mmCIF file of C-alpha atoms in Angstrom:
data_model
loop_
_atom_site.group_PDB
_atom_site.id
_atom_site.type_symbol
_atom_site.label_atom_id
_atom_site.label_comp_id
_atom_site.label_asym_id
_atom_site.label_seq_id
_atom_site.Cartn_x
_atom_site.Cartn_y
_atom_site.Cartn_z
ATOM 1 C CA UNK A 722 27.160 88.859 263.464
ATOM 2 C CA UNK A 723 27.044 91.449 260.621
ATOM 3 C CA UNK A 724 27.293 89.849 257.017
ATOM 4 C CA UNK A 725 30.316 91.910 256.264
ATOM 5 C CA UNK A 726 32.358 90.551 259.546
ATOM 6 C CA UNK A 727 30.862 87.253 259.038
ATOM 7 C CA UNK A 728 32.897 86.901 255.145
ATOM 8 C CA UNK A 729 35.797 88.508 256.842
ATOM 9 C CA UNK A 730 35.999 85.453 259.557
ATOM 10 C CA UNK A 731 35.497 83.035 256.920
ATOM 11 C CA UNK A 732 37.712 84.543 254.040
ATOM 12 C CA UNK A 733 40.919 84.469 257.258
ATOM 13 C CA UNK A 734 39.784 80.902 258.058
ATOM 14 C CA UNK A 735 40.226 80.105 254.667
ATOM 15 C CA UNK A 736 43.280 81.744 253.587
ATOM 16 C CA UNK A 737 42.116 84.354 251.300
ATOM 17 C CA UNK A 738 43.296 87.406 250.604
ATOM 18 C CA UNK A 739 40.675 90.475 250.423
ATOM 19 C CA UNK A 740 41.659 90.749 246.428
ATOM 20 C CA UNK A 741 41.913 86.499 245.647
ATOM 21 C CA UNK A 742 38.305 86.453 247.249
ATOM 22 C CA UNK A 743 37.002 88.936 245.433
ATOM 23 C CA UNK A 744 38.828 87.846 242.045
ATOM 24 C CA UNK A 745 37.946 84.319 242.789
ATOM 25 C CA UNK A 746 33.961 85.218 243.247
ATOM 26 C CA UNK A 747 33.995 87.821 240.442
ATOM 27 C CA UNK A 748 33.290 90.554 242.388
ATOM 28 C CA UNK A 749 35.549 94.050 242.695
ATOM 29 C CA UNK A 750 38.290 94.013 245.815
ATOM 30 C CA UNK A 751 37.058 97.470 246.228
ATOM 31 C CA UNK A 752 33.072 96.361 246.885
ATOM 32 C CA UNK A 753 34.637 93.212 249.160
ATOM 33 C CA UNK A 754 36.404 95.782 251.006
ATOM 34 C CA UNK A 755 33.216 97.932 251.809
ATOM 35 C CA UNK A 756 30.950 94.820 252.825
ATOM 36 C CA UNK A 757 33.197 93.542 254.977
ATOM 37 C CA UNK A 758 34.155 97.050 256.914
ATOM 38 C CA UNK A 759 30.294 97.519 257.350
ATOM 39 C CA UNK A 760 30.318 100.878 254.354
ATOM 40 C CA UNK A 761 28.018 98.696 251.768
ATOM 41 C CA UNK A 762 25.356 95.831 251.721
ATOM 42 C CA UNK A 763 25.888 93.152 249.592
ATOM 43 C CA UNK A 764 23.207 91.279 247.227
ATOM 44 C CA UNK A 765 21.817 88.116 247.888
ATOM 45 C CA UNK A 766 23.240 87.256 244.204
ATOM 46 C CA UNK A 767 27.052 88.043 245.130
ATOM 47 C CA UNK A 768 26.633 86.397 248.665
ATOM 48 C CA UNK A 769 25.992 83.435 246.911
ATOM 49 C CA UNK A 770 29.116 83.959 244.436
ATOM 50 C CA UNK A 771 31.119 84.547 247.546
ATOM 51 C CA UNK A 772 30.264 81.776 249.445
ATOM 52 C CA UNK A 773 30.354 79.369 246.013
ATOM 53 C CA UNK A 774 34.372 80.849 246.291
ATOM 54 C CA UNK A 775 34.130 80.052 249.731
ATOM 55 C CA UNK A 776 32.999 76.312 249.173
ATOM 56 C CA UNK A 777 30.221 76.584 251.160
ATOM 57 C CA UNK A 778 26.105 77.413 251.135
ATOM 58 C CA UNK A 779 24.713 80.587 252.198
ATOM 59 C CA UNK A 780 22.833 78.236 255.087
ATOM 60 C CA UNK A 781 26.606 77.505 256.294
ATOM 61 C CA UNK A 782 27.577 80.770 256.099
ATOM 62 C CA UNK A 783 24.724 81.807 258.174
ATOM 63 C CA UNK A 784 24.661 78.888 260.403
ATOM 64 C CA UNK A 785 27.604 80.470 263.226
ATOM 65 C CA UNK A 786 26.501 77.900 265.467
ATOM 66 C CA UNK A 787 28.734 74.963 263.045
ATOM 67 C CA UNK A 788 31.919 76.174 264.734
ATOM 68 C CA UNK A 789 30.027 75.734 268.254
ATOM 69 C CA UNK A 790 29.353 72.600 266.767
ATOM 70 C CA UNK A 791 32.955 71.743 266.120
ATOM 71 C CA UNK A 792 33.936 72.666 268.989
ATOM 72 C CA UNK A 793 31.494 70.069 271.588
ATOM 73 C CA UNK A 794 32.295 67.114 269.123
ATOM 74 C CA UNK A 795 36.028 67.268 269.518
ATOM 75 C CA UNK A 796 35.806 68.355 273.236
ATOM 76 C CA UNK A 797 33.703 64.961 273.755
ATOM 77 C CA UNK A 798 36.464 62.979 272.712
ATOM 78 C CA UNK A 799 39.085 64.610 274.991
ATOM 79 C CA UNK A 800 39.452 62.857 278.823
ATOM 80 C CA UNK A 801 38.330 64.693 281.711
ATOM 81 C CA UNK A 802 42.015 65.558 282.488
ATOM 82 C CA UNK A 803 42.493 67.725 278.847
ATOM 83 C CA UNK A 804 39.296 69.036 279.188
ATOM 84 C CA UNK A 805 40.807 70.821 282.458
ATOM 85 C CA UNK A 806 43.453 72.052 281.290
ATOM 86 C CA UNK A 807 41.856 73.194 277.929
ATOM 87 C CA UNK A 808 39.432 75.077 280.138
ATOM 88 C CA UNK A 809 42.236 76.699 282.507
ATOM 89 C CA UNK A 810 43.865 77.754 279.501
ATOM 90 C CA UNK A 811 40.795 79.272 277.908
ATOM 91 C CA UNK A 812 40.137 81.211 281.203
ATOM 92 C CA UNK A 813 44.220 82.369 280.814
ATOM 93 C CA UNK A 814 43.224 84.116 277.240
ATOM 94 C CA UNK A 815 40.379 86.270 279.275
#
């Protein structure tokens, strides 16, 4: 995943708006904007501020593999029977 998408899925998960992210990390809307649509890099030094904003560490924020994480823990707790029909209606989303 490209950095720029990768603060985009996070900043939606966690409510944000393009300009309360930005504000929050002190870091221009406009520069937010261009990361995350793939027009500018972004430093190492305002990855971190975003991801401080964020509440999480830049290892989290590369580490995609958490939500695949998330996802096996609470499907081993679910009976054989939801696991079904969570898989047929995965399969109805293709």
């Amino acid at each position: 995943m490209i950095v720029g998408e990768r603060i985009k899925v996070l900043r939606e998960k966690s409510g944000f708006t393009q300009n309360s992210l930005a504000e929050k990390a002190g870091i221009s809307q406009t520069h937010l904007r261009r990361v995350e649509l793939g027009q500018a890099d972004i430093t190492v030094g305002h990855l971190q501020l975003v991801c401080d904003a964020l509440g999480i560490s830049i290892k989290d924020f590369f580490n995609v593999n958490n939500e695949a994480d998330e996802l096996v823990s609470v499907l081993s707790t679910l009976s054989p029977k939801q696991k079904k029909l969570l898989i047929d209606f995965l399969k109805s989303l293709q």
